[in-house]
């Protein structure tokens, strides 16, 4: 069986949050394969620890993926501040005798260094086109945990576990490995908090992650971390503002200073996105007699949702990303799509002077006191029941291949990719009996 088939059968998806099926990505041919070890979201600690703990496995998985896409060079992107991890990687690359192919590329400690288009530019100097993807400039990007999963797939091991950081205003900060399908509340309670009535939980990083409306869900292959903060924390108040609130505030207060645009990572890469113009259009939208320039509003679709404009750039705390999203939704309703006017792009000359240091960002969003280690622990969770989502990836949901009452072993295939569809297989994360098998999830009760 080819490595590509092994990756497909193992159900590997992007572990950094997007969830794109990895076998589809590795079916391309590229000049570079890049490992995204930037982990630029504040407080998250998974990737840097995996590279420290499993350097050989990650390097081997990464190299194998690079050979698969015929890449000329494999570059591990990691922030230069992680000196100990870098030394380990460089030593293991030398010992494994892959230094002529795999190298470490140092990234600045900025946000969002982990945005794949920023990563591509920092490591190769190439700029991904507007509404484009890295393969258009000869690059394939995978995450550190994804590379580890590729190594496991080569040994016949599917994805059944997930590494997650638990951080924030909590007694116990840690990174743990849990079975896919574990109740999220069980993971959260490892923080040392039992009653979450006064707390809010961000699913993912504090910049891009949404505040969870309830804590009744189950861990998927995409989960990266949970940031737990008091409900009255300023970041939680901003992230829970309603659409109507953000529209009202934006219309009343925007002074068109352009800071949201001038510091936008995609604008600095030469793209046409200009959130300050979406703020202006939003003010016009309040006036029924104002012009409705849909062509100009299409640039809203270039927003990468990094939230830098709202949580750092705007000097008076407005919501430019929300303005972008307002027009993105309007355009989607009408089936309108932005079309680039050129093929080649160059970063703007001012870019190097407008990069946002991570430490300044962390202080600005009120997380300085919580920016502490979250060490990998042996705290093991053995949930009685897991619920494994059939749709935890980009594409069509997995089709169940097990029935209620059937006994399954950990690692057994329980959901396959639909015929002629983009998707990912899912596997039992524990041994036990199937208690539910439907369109949304498959539940397994432990033996």
Short mmCIF file of C-alpha atoms in Angstrom, two decimals:
data_model
loop_
_atom_site.label_atom_id
_atom_site.label_comp_id
_atom_site.label_asym_id
_atom_site.label_seq_id
_atom_site.Cartn_x
_atom_site.Cartn_y
_atom_site.Cartn_z
CA UNK A 1 0.00 0.00 0.00
CA UNK A 2 1.31 3.47 -0.89
CA UNK A 3 1.90 6.09 1.79
CA UNK A 4 -0.88 8.19 0.26
CA UNK A 5 -3.33 5.30 0.73
CA UNK A 6 -2.07 4.79 4.29
CA UNK A 7 -2.67 8.45 5.08
CA UNK A 8 -6.15 8.22 3.59
CA UNK A 9 -7.03 5.06 5.50
CA UNK A 10 -5.71 6.54 8.75
CA UNK A 11 -8.20 9.40 8.55
CA UNK A 12 -5.55 12.13 8.85
CA UNK A 13 -6.75 15.72 8.61
CA UNK A 14 -5.13 19.07 9.31
CA UNK A 15 -4.58 19.02 13.06
CA UNK A 16 -4.11 22.76 13.35
CA UNK A 17 -7.79 23.64 13.22
CA UNK A 18 -8.84 23.70 9.54
CA UNK A 19 -9.42 19.97 9.19
CA UNK A 20 -8.64 19.58 5.48
CA UNK A 21 -8.13 15.89 4.56
CA UNK A 22 -4.37 15.36 4.33
CA UNK A 23 -4.49 12.70 1.60
CA UNK A 24 -6.06 15.25 -0.76
CA UNK A 25 -3.33 17.78 0.03
CA UNK A 26 -0.54 15.23 -0.47
CA UNK A 27 -1.90 14.24 -3.88
CA UNK A 28 -0.35 17.47 -5.23
CA UNK A 29 3.13 18.06 -6.60
CA UNK A 30 5.12 20.89 -5.03
CA UNK A 31 8.49 22.64 -4.90
CA UNK A 32 8.41 22.97 -1.11
CA UNK A 33 6.75 21.16 1.74
CA UNK A 34 6.50 23.33 4.84
CA UNK A 35 5.86 22.25 8.41
CA UNK A 36 3.79 24.78 10.31
CA UNK A 37 5.22 24.72 13.81
CA UNK A 38 4.60 28.42 14.42
CA UNK A 39 1.68 27.93 16.82
CA UNK A 40 1.16 31.68 16.80
CA UNK A 41 -2.08 31.73 18.80
CA UNK A 42 -1.34 32.93 22.35
CA UNK A 43 -1.28 30.33 25.17
CA UNK A 44 -1.37 27.22 22.94
CA UNK A 45 1.57 24.85 23.44
CA UNK A 46 0.91 21.61 21.50
CA UNK A 47 3.23 21.87 18.50
CA UNK A 48 6.36 23.07 20.27
CA UNK A 49 6.07 20.23 22.80
CA UNK A 50 5.44 17.56 20.17
CA UNK A 51 8.53 18.66 18.26
CA UNK A 52 10.53 18.40 21.48
CA UNK A 53 9.10 15.02 22.53
CA UNK A 54 8.83 13.26 19.16
CA UNK A 55 11.41 14.89 16.87
CA UNK A 56 12.38 11.68 15.04
CA UNK A 57 8.80 10.70 14.30
CA UNK A 58 7.85 14.20 13.14
CA UNK A 59 10.95 14.56 10.96
CA UNK A 60 10.40 11.12 9.39
CA UNK A 61 6.71 11.78 8.76
CA UNK A 62 7.50 15.20 7.35
CA UNK A 63 10.25 13.87 5.09
CA UNK A 64 8.00 11.07 3.81
CA UNK A 65 5.26 13.59 3.02
CA UNK A 66 7.79 15.77 1.18
CA UNK A 67 9.01 12.87 -0.93
CA UNK A 68 5.40 12.02 -1.70
CA UNK A 69 4.72 15.46 -3.20
CA UNK A 70 8.12 15.49 -4.96
CA UNK A 71 9.19 18.59 -3.06
CA UNK A 72 12.75 19.77 -3.61
CA UNK A 73 13.06 20.97 -0.03
CA UNK A 74 11.30 20.35 3.30
CA UNK A 75 11.39 23.28 5.73
CA UNK A 76 10.30 23.10 9.37
CA UNK A 77 8.89 26.51 10.32
CA UNK A 78 9.41 27.31 14.00
CA UNK A 79 9.80 30.56 15.90
CA UNK A 80 13.40 31.44 16.66
CA UNK A 81 12.58 31.92 20.34
CA UNK A 82 12.19 28.13 20.81
CA UNK A 83 15.95 27.63 21.00
CA UNK A 84 15.90 24.29 22.86
CA UNK A 85 13.43 22.74 20.41
CA UNK A 86 15.42 24.08 17.45
CA UNK A 87 18.62 22.54 18.82
CA UNK A 88 16.87 19.18 19.23
CA UNK A 89 15.46 19.28 15.69
CA UNK A 90 18.79 20.23 14.14
CA UNK A 91 20.58 17.48 16.06
CA UNK A 92 18.04 14.83 15.02
CA UNK A 93 18.06 15.99 11.38
CA UNK A 94 21.81 15.46 11.41
CA UNK A 95 21.60 12.06 13.13
CA UNK A 96 18.88 10.87 10.76
CA UNK A 97 21.06 12.00 7.84
CA UNK A 98 18.33 14.00 6.12
CA UNK A 99 20.03 17.40 6.34
CA UNK A 100 20.35 17.63 2.56
CA UNK A 101 16.55 17.63 2.36
CA UNK A 102 15.04 18.75 5.67
CA UNK A 103 16.02 22.03 7.29
CA UNK A 104 14.79 24.31 10.06
CA UNK A 105 13.43 27.70 8.99
CA UNK A 106 13.30 30.35 11.71
CA UNK A 107 10.16 32.46 12.03
CA UNK A 108 9.82 35.82 13.79
CA UNK A 109 7.80 35.89 17.01
CA UNK A 110 4.85 37.66 15.44
CA UNK A 111 1.13 37.15 15.03
CA UNK A 112 -0.08 35.52 12.81
CA UNK A 113 3.10 33.65 11.84
CA UNK A 114 1.02 30.48 11.66
CA UNK A 115 -1.32 31.82 8.98
CA UNK A 116 -0.33 29.57 6.11
CA UNK A 117 0.07 32.44 3.67
CA UNK A 118 2.29 34.35 6.10
CA UNK A 119 4.24 31.12 6.73
CA UNK A 120 4.78 30.57 3.00
CA UNK A 121 6.12 34.10 2.58
CA UNK A 122 8.40 33.95 5.62
CA UNK A 123 9.94 30.59 4.59
CA UNK A 124 10.06 30.89 0.79
CA UNK A 125 9.53 34.55 -0.13
CA UNK A 126 6.56 33.55 -2.30
CA UNK A 127 3.17 35.24 -2.01
CA UNK A 128 0.03 33.14 -2.33
CA UNK A 129 -2.47 34.85 -4.66
CA UNK A 130 -5.71 36.36 -3.42
CA UNK A 131 -8.37 33.70 -2.63
CA UNK A 132 -5.60 31.21 -3.35
CA UNK A 133 -3.91 28.34 -1.57
CA UNK A 134 -0.20 27.54 -1.09
CA UNK A 135 -0.04 24.93 -3.86
CA UNK A 136 -0.55 27.76 -6.37
CA UNK A 137 2.98 28.92 -5.54
CA UNK A 138 4.40 25.41 -5.32
CA UNK A 139 4.00 24.86 -1.57
CA UNK A 140 2.26 22.25 0.57
CA UNK A 141 1.80 23.09 4.25
CA UNK A 142 1.18 20.58 7.03
CA UNK A 143 1.10 20.95 10.81
CA UNK A 144 3.48 19.33 13.33
CA UNK A 145 0.85 16.98 14.72
CA UNK A 146 -0.19 16.09 11.19
CA UNK A 147 3.41 15.07 10.42
CA UNK A 148 3.40 12.91 13.54
CA UNK A 149 0.15 11.29 12.39
CA UNK A 150 1.68 10.62 8.95
CA UNK A 151 4.51 8.75 10.65
CA UNK A 152 2.00 6.71 12.65
CA UNK A 153 -0.01 6.00 9.49
CA UNK A 154 3.10 4.54 7.85
CA UNK A 155 3.10 2.02 10.71
CA UNK A 156 -0.61 1.27 10.28
CA UNK A 157 -1.92 3.42 13.14
CA UNK A 158 -5.02 5.57 12.44
CA UNK A 159 -5.85 8.84 14.18
CA UNK A 160 -7.65 8.02 17.42
CA UNK A 161 -6.11 10.52 19.85
CA UNK A 162 -5.70 14.29 20.04
CA UNK A 163 -3.26 16.58 21.82
CA UNK A 164 -4.91 19.57 23.51
CA UNK A 165 -3.66 22.53 25.55
CA UNK A 166 -5.78 23.70 28.48
CA UNK A 167 -4.87 27.28 29.39
CA UNK A 168 -6.18 30.57 30.74
CA UNK A 169 -7.29 31.78 34.17
CA UNK A 170 -7.08 28.34 35.76
CA UNK A 171 -5.14 26.52 38.50
CA UNK A 172 -3.72 23.77 36.26
CA UNK A 173 -2.35 24.65 32.82
CA UNK A 174 -1.41 21.59 30.83
CA UNK A 175 -1.26 19.80 27.51
CA UNK A 176 -2.86 16.36 27.35
CA UNK A 177 -3.50 13.50 24.96
CA UNK A 178 -7.12 12.31 24.92
CA UNK A 179 -9.19 9.87 22.84
CA UNK A 180 -11.11 11.45 19.96
CA UNK A 181 -14.74 11.72 21.09
CA UNK A 182 -13.95 12.44 24.76
CA UNK A 183 -16.55 14.72 26.41
CA UNK A 184 -15.13 18.25 26.36
CA UNK A 185 -16.29 18.88 29.93
CA UNK A 186 -14.04 16.03 31.11
CA UNK A 187 -11.06 17.71 29.47
CA UNK A 188 -11.96 21.12 30.91
CA UNK A 189 -12.18 19.76 34.45
CA UNK A 190 -8.51 18.80 34.28
CA UNK A 191 -7.95 22.55 34.70
CA UNK A 192 -8.91 22.28 38.36
CA UNK A 193 -12.26 23.98 37.87
CA UNK A 194 -15.40 21.98 38.55
CA UNK A 195 -18.11 24.63 38.19
CA UNK A 196 -17.99 26.68 34.99
CA UNK A 197 -20.93 28.98 35.73
CA UNK A 198 -18.61 31.99 36.02
CA UNK A 199 -16.31 30.97 33.17
CA UNK A 200 -16.34 31.10 29.40
CA UNK A 201 -14.37 28.71 27.19
CA UNK A 202 -12.73 29.63 23.89
CA UNK A 203 -12.49 26.68 21.49
CA UNK A 204 -9.01 27.10 20.02
CA UNK A 205 -6.77 30.12 20.31
CA UNK A 206 -7.90 33.38 21.92
CA UNK A 207 -7.61 35.34 18.67
CA UNK A 208 -9.57 33.18 16.22
CA UNK A 209 -11.35 30.68 18.45
CA UNK A 210 -15.08 31.16 19.15
CA UNK A 211 -16.53 31.29 22.64
CA UNK A 212 -18.40 28.02 23.17
CA UNK A 213 -22.15 28.42 23.63
CA UNK A 214 -22.25 25.24 25.73
CA UNK A 215 -19.77 22.69 27.02
CA UNK A 216 -21.66 19.57 25.98
CA UNK A 217 -19.57 18.73 22.93
CA UNK A 218 -16.94 16.08 22.26
CA UNK A 219 -13.30 16.31 21.20
CA UNK A 220 -12.64 16.09 17.46
CA UNK A 221 -9.44 15.67 15.45
CA UNK A 222 -9.48 19.45 14.87
CA UNK A 223 -9.44 20.62 18.49
CA UNK A 224 -6.17 22.28 19.46
CA UNK A 225 -6.84 23.87 22.81
CA UNK A 226 -9.32 25.37 25.22
CA UNK A 227 -8.74 28.77 26.81
CA UNK A 228 -10.76 29.24 29.99
CA UNK A 229 -11.39 32.80 31.22
CA UNK A 230 -13.80 34.54 33.59
CA UNK A 231 -16.95 35.70 31.84
CA UNK A 232 -16.16 39.31 32.75
CA UNK A 233 -12.74 39.23 31.08
CA UNK A 234 -12.57 41.99 28.42
CA UNK A 235 -11.64 39.48 25.71
CA UNK A 236 -14.74 37.42 26.41
CA UNK A 237 -16.96 40.52 26.39
CA UNK A 238 -15.58 41.54 23.00
CA UNK A 239 -15.83 38.07 21.46
CA UNK A 240 -19.44 37.65 22.61
CA UNK A 241 -20.73 40.92 21.15
CA UNK A 242 -23.75 40.27 18.91
CA UNK A 243 -23.88 41.14 15.21
CA UNK A 244 -26.30 43.98 15.92
CA UNK A 245 -24.06 45.38 18.65
CA UNK A 246 -20.99 45.36 16.41
CA UNK A 247 -22.87 47.00 13.54
CA UNK A 248 -24.24 49.73 15.79
CA UNK A 249 -20.85 50.46 17.35
CA UNK A 250 -19.06 50.44 13.99
CA UNK A 251 -21.54 52.80 12.38
CA UNK A 252 -21.36 55.25 15.25
CA UNK A 253 -17.65 55.49 15.87
CA UNK A 254 -15.34 54.66 12.93
CA UNK A 255 -13.06 57.57 12.11
CA UNK A 256 -11.49 55.95 9.00
CA UNK A 257 -7.96 55.98 10.43
CA UNK A 258 -7.00 52.95 8.26
CA UNK A 259 -5.13 51.18 11.07
CA UNK A 260 -7.18 48.01 10.52
CA UNK A 261 -6.06 47.92 6.88
CA UNK A 262 -2.48 49.10 7.40
CA UNK A 263 -1.79 46.28 9.89
CA UNK A 264 -3.79 43.54 8.11
CA UNK A 265 -1.47 40.56 7.41
CA UNK A 266 -3.06 39.85 4.03
CA UNK A 267 -2.99 43.52 2.97
CA UNK A 268 0.72 43.58 3.86
CA UNK A 269 1.24 40.59 1.56
CA UNK A 270 -0.06 42.71 -1.31
CA UNK A 271 -3.70 41.60 -1.31
CA UNK A 272 -6.54 44.06 -1.89
CA UNK A 273 -8.35 43.44 1.40
CA UNK A 274 -9.16 46.77 3.07
CA UNK A 275 -11.30 46.44 6.20
CA UNK A 276 -11.51 50.22 6.70
CA UNK A 277 -13.48 50.39 3.45
CA UNK A 278 -15.87 47.74 4.73
CA UNK A 279 -16.39 49.90 7.82
CA UNK A 280 -17.18 52.80 5.48
CA UNK A 281 -19.58 50.65 3.46
CA UNK A 282 -21.29 49.59 6.68
CA UNK A 283 -21.95 53.23 7.51
CA UNK A 284 -23.41 53.72 4.03
CA UNK A 285 -25.53 50.60 4.47
CA UNK A 286 -27.38 52.37 7.29
CA UNK A 287 -28.58 54.88 4.72
CA UNK A 288 -31.09 53.37 2.28
CA UNK A 289 -30.27 56.10 -0.26
CA UNK A 290 -26.52 55.41 -0.20
CA UNK A 291 -24.84 53.55 -3.07
CA UNK A 292 -24.44 49.79 -2.67
CA UNK A 293 -21.15 49.03 -4.41
CA UNK A 294 -21.07 45.23 -4.42
CA UNK A 295 -17.92 45.11 -6.54
CA UNK A 296 -16.00 47.13 -3.95
CA UNK A 297 -17.42 45.03 -1.14
CA UNK A 298 -16.12 41.77 -2.62
CA UNK A 299 -12.71 42.40 -1.03
CA UNK A 300 -14.35 41.40 2.26
CA UNK A 301 -13.94 37.81 1.07
CA UNK A 302 -10.15 38.19 1.33
CA UNK A 303 -10.28 38.41 5.14
CA UNK A 304 -8.38 35.53 6.81
CA UNK A 305 -10.29 35.97 10.12
CA UNK A 306 -7.09 36.45 12.16
CA UNK A 307 -8.89 39.12 14.24
CA UNK A 308 -5.82 41.34 14.43
CA UNK A 309 -7.84 44.31 13.23
CA UNK A 310 -10.37 44.02 16.06
CA UNK A 311 -8.20 42.93 18.95
CA UNK A 312 -5.03 44.91 18.24
CA UNK A 313 -5.05 47.39 15.35
CA UNK A 314 -8.18 49.48 15.97
CA UNK A 315 -7.26 52.28 18.41
CA UNK A 316 -10.81 52.62 19.73
CA UNK A 317 -11.83 48.97 19.91
CA UNK A 318 -14.23 48.69 16.98
CA UNK A 319 -15.09 45.55 15.00
CA UNK A 320 -13.61 45.63 11.46
CA UNK A 321 -13.66 41.84 11.13
CA UNK A 322 -17.38 41.88 11.90
CA UNK A 323 -17.85 44.46 9.13
CA UNK A 324 -15.98 42.15 6.74
CA UNK A 325 -18.17 39.24 7.79
CA UNK A 326 -21.36 41.29 7.32
CA UNK A 327 -20.53 41.78 3.65
CA UNK A 328 -19.15 38.26 3.22
CA UNK A 329 -22.56 36.93 4.24
CA UNK A 330 -24.40 39.34 1.93
CA UNK A 331 -22.20 38.37 -1.00
CA UNK A 332 -22.59 34.66 -0.26
CA UNK A 333 -26.38 35.03 -0.23
CA UNK A 334 -26.18 36.49 -3.73
CA UNK A 335 -23.63 33.99 -4.98
CA UNK A 336 -21.03 36.67 -5.71
CA UNK A 337 -17.31 35.89 -5.53
CA UNK A 338 -14.21 38.07 -5.61
CA UNK A 339 -11.99 37.55 -8.64
CA UNK A 340 -8.32 38.60 -8.52
CA UNK A 341 -7.27 41.16 -11.08
CA UNK A 342 -3.70 39.83 -11.33
CA UNK A 343 -1.79 36.59 -10.84
CA UNK A 344 1.47 37.66 -9.17
CA UNK A 345 1.65 39.53 -5.87
CA UNK A 346 4.43 41.22 -3.92
CA UNK A 347 4.54 42.06 -0.22
CA UNK A 348 4.19 45.77 0.52
CA UNK A 349 7.38 47.61 1.39
CA UNK A 350 5.99 48.69 4.77
CA UNK A 351 5.37 45.12 5.91
CA UNK A 352 8.55 44.64 7.94
CA UNK A 353 7.69 47.73 10.01
CA UNK A 354 4.12 46.67 10.79
CA UNK A 355 4.57 43.15 12.13
CA UNK A 356 2.93 42.59 15.52
CA UNK A 357 5.13 41.06 18.25
CA UNK A 358 3.39 38.25 20.10
CA UNK A 359 4.21 39.70 23.52
CA UNK A 360 2.58 43.02 22.68
CA UNK A 361 -0.49 41.22 21.38
CA UNK A 362 -0.77 39.07 24.50
CA UNK A 363 -0.57 42.16 26.71
CA UNK A 364 -3.14 44.01 24.58
CA UNK A 365 -5.76 41.27 24.88
CA UNK A 366 -5.26 40.92 28.62
CA UNK A 367 -3.55 37.52 28.73
CA UNK A 368 -0.11 38.50 30.05
CA UNK A 369 -0.74 36.95 33.47
CA UNK A 370 -1.79 33.66 31.88
CA UNK A 371 1.06 33.36 29.36
CA UNK A 372 2.76 30.51 31.21
CA UNK A 373 3.90 26.96 30.40
CA UNK A 374 1.25 24.29 29.88
CA UNK A 375 3.46 21.19 30.19
CA UNK A 376 2.59 17.83 28.66
CA UNK A 377 1.16 15.64 31.40
CA UNK A 378 0.36 11.99 31.87
CA UNK A 379 -3.15 12.80 33.10
CA UNK A 380 -5.07 10.07 31.33
CA UNK A 381 -8.75 10.27 30.59
CA UNK A 382 -10.69 7.05 30.11
CA UNK A 383 -14.18 8.21 29.20
CA UNK A 384 -16.95 5.67 29.62
CA UNK A 385 -18.56 6.84 26.38
CA UNK A 386 -17.04 8.58 23.37
CA UNK A 387 -19.03 10.28 20.62
CA UNK A 388 -17.04 10.46 17.39
CA UNK A 389 -18.38 13.03 14.94
CA UNK A 390 -18.88 11.93 11.35
CA UNK A 391 -18.22 15.51 10.20
CA UNK A 392 -15.02 16.75 11.83
CA UNK A 393 -13.23 17.66 8.62
CA UNK A 394 -13.64 19.60 5.40
CA UNK A 395 -15.85 17.71 2.95
CA UNK A 396 -18.63 15.16 3.21
CA UNK A 397 -19.37 13.43 6.54
CA UNK A 398 -18.06 9.92 7.02
CA UNK A 399 -20.54 7.11 6.32
CA UNK A 400 -20.96 4.76 9.33
CA UNK A 401 -19.87 1.17 8.68
CA UNK A 402 -20.84 -0.15 12.13
CA UNK A 403 -24.24 -0.80 13.68
CA UNK A 404 -25.71 -0.39 17.14
CA UNK A 405 -24.79 -3.35 19.33
CA UNK A 406 -21.63 -4.15 17.38
CA UNK A 407 -18.40 -4.57 19.33
CA UNK A 408 -15.41 -2.60 18.02
CA UNK A 409 -11.72 -2.46 18.87
CA UNK A 410 -9.71 0.74 19.32
CA UNK A 411 -8.37 1.74 15.90
CA UNK A 412 -11.11 -0.07 13.95
CA UNK A 413 -12.66 1.75 10.98
CA UNK A 414 -16.17 2.94 11.93
CA UNK A 415 -16.84 5.51 9.21
CA UNK A 416 -15.65 5.63 5.59
CA UNK A 417 -15.33 8.37 3.01
CA UNK A 418 -18.38 8.54 0.70
CA UNK A 419 -17.74 7.47 -2.88
CA UNK A 420 -16.26 10.17 -5.13
CA UNK A 421 -16.23 12.70 -2.28
CA UNK A 422 -13.73 14.73 -0.31
CA UNK A 423 -13.70 13.51 3.26
CA UNK A 424 -11.88 11.56 5.95
CA UNK A 425 -12.33 8.17 7.58
CA UNK A 426 -13.00 7.89 11.31
CA UNK A 427 -11.92 5.15 13.71
CA UNK A 428 -12.90 3.88 17.14
CA UNK A 429 -10.83 5.61 19.81
CA UNK A 430 -11.71 3.03 22.49
CA UNK A 431 -12.74 -0.62 22.51
CA UNK A 432 -16.39 -1.19 23.33
CA UNK A 433 -19.93 -1.48 22.05
CA UNK A 434 -21.56 0.87 19.57
CA UNK A 435 -24.58 2.46 21.28
CA UNK A 436 -25.53 4.96 18.57
CA UNK A 437 -24.69 5.15 14.88
CA UNK A 438 -26.20 8.00 12.91
CA UNK A 439 -25.52 10.84 10.53
CA UNK A 440 -23.90 13.10 13.12
CA UNK A 441 -21.85 10.80 15.34
CA UNK A 442 -21.05 7.27 16.40
CA UNK A 443 -21.16 6.56 20.15
CA UNK A 444 -19.11 3.81 21.74
CA UNK A 445 -19.43 2.58 25.34
CA UNK A 446 -16.20 1.31 26.82
CA UNK A 447 -15.86 -2.40 27.64
#
